[in-house]
mmCIF file of N, CA and C in Angstrom:
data_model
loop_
_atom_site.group_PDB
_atom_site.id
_atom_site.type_symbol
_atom_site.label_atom_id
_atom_site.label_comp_id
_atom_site.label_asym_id
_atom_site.label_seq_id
_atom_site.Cartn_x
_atom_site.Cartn_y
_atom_site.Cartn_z
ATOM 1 N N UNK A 1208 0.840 -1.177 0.000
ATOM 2 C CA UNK A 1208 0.000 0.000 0.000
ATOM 3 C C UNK A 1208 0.887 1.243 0.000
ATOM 4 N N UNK A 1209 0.860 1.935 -1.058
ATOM 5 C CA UNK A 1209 1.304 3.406 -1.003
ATOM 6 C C UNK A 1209 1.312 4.569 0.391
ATOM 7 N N UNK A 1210 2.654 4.966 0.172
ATOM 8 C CA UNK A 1210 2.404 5.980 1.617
ATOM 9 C C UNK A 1210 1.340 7.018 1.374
ATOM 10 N N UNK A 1211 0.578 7.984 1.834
ATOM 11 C CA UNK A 1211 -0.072 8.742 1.747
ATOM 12 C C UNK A 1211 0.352 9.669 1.937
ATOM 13 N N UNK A 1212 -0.277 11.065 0.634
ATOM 14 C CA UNK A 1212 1.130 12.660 0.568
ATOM 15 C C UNK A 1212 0.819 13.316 1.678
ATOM 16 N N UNK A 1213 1.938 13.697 2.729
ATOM 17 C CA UNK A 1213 1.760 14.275 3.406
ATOM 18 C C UNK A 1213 1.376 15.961 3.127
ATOM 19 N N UNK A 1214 0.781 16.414 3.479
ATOM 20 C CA UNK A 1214 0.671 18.117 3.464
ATOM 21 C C UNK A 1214 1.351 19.178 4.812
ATOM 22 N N UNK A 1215 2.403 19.635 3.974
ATOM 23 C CA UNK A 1215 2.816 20.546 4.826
ATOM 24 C C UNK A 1215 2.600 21.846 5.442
ATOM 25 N N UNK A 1216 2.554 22.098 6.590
ATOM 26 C CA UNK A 1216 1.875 23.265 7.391
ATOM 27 C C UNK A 1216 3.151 23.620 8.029
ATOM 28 N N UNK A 1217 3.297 25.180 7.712
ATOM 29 C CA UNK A 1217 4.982 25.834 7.998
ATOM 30 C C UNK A 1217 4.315 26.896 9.123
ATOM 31 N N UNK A 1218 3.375 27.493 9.950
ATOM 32 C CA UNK A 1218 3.075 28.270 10.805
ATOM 33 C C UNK A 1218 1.582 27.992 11.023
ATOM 34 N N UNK A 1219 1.257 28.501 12.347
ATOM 35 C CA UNK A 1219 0.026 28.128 13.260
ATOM 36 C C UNK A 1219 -1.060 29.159 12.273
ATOM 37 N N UNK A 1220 -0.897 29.969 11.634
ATOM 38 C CA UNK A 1220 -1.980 30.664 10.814
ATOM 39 C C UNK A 1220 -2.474 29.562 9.731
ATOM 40 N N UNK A 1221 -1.460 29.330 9.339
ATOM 41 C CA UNK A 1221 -1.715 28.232 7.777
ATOM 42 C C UNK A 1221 -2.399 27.134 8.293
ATOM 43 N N UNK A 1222 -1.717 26.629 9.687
ATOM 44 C CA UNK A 1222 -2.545 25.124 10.119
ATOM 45 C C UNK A 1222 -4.105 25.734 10.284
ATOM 46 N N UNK A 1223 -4.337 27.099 10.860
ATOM 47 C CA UNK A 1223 -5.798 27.127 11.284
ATOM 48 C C UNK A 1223 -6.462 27.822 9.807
ATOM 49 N N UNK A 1224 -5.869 27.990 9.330
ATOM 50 C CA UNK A 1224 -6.886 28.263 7.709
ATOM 51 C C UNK A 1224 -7.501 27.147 6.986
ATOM 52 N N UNK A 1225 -6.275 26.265 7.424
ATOM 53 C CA UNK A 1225 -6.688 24.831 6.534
ATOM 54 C C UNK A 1225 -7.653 24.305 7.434
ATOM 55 N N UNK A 1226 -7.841 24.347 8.590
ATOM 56 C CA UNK A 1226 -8.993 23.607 9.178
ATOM 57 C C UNK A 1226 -10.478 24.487 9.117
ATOM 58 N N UNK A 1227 -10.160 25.748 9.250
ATOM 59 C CA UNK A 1227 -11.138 26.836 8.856
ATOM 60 C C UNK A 1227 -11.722 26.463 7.293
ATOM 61 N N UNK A 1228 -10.964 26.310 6.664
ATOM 62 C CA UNK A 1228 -11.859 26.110 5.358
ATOM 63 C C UNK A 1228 -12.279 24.416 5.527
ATOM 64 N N UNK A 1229 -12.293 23.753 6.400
ATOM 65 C CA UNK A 1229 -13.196 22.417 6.322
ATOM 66 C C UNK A 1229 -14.551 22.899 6.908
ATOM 67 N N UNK A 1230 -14.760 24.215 7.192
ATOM 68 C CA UNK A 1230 -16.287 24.602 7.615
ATOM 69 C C UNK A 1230 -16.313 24.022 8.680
ATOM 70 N N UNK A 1231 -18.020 23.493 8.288
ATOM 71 C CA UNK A 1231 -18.511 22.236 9.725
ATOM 72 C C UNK A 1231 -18.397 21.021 9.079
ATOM 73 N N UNK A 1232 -17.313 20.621 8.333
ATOM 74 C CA UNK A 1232 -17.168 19.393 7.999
ATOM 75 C C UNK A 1232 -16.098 18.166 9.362
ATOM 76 N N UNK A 1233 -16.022 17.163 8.996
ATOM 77 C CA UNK A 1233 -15.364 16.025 9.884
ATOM 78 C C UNK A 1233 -14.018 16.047 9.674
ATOM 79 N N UNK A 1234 -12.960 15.875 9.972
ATOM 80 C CA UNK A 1234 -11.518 15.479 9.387
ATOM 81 C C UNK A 1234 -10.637 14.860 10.261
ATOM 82 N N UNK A 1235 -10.449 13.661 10.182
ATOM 83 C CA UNK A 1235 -9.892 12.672 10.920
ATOM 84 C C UNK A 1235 -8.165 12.761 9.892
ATOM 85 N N UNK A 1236 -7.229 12.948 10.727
ATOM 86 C CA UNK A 1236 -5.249 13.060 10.321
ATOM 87 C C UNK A 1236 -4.704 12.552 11.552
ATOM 88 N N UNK A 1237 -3.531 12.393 10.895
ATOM 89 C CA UNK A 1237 -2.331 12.177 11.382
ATOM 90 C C UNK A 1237 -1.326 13.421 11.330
ATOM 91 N N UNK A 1238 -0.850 13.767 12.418
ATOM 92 C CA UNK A 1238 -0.197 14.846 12.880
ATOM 93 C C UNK A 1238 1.338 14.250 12.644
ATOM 94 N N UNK A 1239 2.006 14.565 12.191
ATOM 95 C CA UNK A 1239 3.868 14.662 12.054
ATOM 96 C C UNK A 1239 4.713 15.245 12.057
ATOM 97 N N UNK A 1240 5.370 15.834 14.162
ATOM 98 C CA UNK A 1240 5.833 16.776 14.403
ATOM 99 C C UNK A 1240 7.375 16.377 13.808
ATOM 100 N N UNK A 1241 8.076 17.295 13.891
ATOM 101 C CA UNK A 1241 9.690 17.409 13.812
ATOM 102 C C UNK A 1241 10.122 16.456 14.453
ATOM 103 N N UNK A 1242 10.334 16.414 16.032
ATOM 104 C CA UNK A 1242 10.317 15.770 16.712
ATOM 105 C C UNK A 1242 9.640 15.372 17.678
ATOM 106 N N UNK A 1243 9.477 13.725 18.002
ATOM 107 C CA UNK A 1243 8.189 13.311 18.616
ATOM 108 C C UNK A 1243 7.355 12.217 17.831
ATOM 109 N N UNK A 1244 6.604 11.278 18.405
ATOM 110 C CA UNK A 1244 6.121 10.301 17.520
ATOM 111 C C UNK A 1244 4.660 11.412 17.137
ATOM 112 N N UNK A 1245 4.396 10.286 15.590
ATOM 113 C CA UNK A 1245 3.027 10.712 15.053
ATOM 114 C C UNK A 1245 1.785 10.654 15.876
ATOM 115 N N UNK A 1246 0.992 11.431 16.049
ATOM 116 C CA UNK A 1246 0.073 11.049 16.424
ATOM 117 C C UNK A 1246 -1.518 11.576 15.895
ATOM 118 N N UNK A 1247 -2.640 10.811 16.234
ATOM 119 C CA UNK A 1247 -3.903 10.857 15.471
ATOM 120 C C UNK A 1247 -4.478 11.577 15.737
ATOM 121 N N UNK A 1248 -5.953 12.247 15.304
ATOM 122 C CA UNK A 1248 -6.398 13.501 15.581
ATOM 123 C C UNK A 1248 -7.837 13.247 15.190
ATOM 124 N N UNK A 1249 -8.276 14.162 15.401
ATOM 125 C CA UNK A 1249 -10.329 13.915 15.409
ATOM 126 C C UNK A 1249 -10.380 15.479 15.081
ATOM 127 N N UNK A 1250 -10.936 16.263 13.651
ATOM 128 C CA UNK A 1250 -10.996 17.653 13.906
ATOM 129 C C UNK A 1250 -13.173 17.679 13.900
ATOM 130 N N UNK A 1251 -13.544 18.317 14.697
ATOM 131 C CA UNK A 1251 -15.044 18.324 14.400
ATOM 132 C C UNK A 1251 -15.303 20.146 14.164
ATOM 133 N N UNK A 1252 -15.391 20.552 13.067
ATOM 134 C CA UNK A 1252 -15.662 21.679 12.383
ATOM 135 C C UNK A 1252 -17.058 22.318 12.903
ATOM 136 N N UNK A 1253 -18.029 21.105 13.022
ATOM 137 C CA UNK A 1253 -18.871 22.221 13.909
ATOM 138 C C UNK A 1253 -18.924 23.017 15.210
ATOM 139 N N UNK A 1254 -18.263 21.993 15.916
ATOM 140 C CA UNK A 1254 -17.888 22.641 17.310
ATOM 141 C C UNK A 1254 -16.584 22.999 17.619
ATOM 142 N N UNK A 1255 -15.934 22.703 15.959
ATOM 143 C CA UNK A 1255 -14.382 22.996 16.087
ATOM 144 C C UNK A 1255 -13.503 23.133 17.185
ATOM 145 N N UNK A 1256 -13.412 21.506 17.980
ATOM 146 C CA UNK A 1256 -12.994 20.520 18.047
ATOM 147 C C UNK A 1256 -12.073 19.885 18.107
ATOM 148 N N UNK A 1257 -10.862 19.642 18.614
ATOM 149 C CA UNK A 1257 -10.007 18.826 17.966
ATOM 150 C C UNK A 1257 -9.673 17.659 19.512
ATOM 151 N N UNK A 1258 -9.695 16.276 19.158
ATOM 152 C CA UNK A 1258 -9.772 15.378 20.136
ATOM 153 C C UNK A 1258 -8.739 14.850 19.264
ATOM 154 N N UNK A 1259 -7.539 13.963 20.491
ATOM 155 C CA UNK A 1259 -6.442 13.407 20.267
ATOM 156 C C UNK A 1259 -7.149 11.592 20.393
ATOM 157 N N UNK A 1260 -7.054 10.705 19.628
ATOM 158 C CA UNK A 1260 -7.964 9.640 19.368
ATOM 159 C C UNK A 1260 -7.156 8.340 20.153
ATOM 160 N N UNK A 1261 -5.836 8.485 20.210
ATOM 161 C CA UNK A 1261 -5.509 7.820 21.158
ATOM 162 C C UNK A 1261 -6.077 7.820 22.788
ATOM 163 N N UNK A 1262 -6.310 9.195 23.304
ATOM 164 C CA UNK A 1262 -6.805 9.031 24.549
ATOM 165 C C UNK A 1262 -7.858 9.667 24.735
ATOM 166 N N UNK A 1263 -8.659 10.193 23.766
ATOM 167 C CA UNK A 1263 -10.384 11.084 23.732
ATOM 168 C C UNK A 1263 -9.910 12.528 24.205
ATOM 169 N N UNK A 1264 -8.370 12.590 24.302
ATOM 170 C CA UNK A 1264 -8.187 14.123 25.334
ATOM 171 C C UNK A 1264 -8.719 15.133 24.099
ATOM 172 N N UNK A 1265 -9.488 16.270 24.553
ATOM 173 C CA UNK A 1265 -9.974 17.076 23.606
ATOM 174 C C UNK A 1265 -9.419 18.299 24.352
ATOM 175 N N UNK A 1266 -8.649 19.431 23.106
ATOM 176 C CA UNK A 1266 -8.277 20.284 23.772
ATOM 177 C C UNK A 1266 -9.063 21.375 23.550
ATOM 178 N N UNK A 1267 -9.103 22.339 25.003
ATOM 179 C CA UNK A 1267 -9.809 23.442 25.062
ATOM 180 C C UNK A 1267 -10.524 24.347 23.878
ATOM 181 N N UNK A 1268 -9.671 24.307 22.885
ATOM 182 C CA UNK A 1268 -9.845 25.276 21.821
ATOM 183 C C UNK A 1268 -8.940 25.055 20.307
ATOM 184 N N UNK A 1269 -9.216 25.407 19.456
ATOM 185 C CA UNK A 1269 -8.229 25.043 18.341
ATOM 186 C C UNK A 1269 -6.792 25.741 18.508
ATOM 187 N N UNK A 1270 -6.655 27.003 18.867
ATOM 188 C CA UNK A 1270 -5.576 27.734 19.181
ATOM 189 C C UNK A 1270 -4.326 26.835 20.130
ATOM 190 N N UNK A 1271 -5.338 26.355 21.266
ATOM 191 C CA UNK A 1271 -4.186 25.238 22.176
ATOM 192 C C UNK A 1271 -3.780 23.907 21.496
ATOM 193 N N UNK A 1272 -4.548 23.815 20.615
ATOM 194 C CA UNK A 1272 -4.439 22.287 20.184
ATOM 195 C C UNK A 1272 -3.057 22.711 18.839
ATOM 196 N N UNK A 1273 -3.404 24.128 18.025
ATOM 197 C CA UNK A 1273 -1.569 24.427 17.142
ATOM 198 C C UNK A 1273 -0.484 24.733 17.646
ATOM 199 N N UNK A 1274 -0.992 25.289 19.085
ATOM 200 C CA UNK A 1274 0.152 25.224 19.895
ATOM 201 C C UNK A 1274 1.165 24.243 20.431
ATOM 202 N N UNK A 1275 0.036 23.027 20.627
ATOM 203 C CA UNK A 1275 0.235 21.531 20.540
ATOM 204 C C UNK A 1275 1.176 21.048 19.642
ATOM 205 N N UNK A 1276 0.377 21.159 18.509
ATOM 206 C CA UNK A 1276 1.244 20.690 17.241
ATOM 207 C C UNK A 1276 2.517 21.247 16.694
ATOM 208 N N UNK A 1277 2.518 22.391 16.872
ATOM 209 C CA UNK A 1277 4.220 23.504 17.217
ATOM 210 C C UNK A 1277 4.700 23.320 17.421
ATOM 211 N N UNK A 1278 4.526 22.499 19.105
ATOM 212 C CA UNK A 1278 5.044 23.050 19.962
ATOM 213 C C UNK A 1278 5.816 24.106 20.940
ATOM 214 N N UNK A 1279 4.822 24.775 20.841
ATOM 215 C CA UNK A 1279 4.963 26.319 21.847
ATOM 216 C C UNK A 1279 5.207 26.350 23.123
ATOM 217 N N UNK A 1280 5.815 27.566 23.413
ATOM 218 C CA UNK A 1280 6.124 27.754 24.890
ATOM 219 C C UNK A 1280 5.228 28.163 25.602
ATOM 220 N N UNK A 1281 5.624 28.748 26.673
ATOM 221 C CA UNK A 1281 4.690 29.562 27.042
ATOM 222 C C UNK A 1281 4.065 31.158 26.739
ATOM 223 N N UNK A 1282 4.685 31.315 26.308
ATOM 224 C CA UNK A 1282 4.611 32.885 25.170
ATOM 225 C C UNK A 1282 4.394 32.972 23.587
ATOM 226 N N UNK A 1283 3.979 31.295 23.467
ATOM 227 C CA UNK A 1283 3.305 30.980 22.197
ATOM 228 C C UNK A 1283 4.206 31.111 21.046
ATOM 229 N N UNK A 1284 5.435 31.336 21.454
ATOM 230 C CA UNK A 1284 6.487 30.910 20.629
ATOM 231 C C UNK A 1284 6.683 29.692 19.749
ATOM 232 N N UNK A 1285 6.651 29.548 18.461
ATOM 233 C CA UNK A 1285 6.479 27.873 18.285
ATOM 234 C C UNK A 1285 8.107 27.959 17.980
ATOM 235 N N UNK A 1286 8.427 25.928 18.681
ATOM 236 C CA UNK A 1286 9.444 25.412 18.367
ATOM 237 C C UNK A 1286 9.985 24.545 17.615
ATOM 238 N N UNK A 1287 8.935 24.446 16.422
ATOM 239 C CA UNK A 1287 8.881 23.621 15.579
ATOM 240 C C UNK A 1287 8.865 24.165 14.013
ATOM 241 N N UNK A 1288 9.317 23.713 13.042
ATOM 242 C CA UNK A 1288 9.155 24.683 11.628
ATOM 243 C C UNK A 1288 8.256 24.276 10.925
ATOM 244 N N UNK A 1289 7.732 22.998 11.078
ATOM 245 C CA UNK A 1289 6.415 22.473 10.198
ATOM 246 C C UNK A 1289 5.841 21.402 11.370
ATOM 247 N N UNK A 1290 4.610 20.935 10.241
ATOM 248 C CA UNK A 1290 4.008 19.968 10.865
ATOM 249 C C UNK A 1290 3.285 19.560 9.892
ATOM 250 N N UNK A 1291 3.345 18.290 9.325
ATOM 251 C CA UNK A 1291 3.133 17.619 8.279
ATOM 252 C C UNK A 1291 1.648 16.747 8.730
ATOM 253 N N UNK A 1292 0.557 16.507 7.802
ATOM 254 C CA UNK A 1292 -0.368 15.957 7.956
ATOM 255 C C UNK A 1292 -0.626 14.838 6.824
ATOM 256 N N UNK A 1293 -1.254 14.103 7.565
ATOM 257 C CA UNK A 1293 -1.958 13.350 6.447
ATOM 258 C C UNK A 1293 -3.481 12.668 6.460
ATOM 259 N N UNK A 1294 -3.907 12.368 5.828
ATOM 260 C CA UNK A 1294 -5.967 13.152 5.942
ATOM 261 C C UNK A 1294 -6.362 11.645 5.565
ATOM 262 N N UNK A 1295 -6.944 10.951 6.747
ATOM 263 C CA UNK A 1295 -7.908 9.600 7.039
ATOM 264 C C UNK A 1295 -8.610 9.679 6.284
ATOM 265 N N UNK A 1296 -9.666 10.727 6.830
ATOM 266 C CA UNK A 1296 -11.067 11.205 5.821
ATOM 267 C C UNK A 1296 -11.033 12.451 6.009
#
């Protein structure tokens, strides 16, 4: 089975545009920080949403959850230069 193309996201504006334009649609990815294992994701556009599917943890807001994926400090600094996705459904 073919790998699936990842899509690259280079800053926390670009990651939240791309989920902004899924509306109130569903979007189930795989997150692929710099460093750090991959991990799965649940985005729900209507209540915009984002639950980590390994453990149901849903974070507060979309803003904490790119911060997540950044990895930011505490001054929202990100420490990361991309974050690569790849789209379940």
């Amino acid at each position: 089975m073919p790998e699936q193309e990842k899509i690259r996201l280079t800053t926390l504006d670009e990651f939240a545009q791309y989920l902004k334009n899924i509306g109130t649609g569903q979007l189930a990815f795989t997150a692929y920080p710099i460093s750090g294992n991959p991990e799965a994701f649940h985005y729900d556009g209507y209540e915009q949403l984002v639950t980590r599917v390994s453990d149901g943890k849903s974070f507060d807001n979309v803003e904490d959850f790119l911060c997540y994926a950044f990895q930011c400090d505490q001054e929202g600094y990100t420490h990361t230069e991309y974050v690569d996705i790849t789209v379940q459904s």
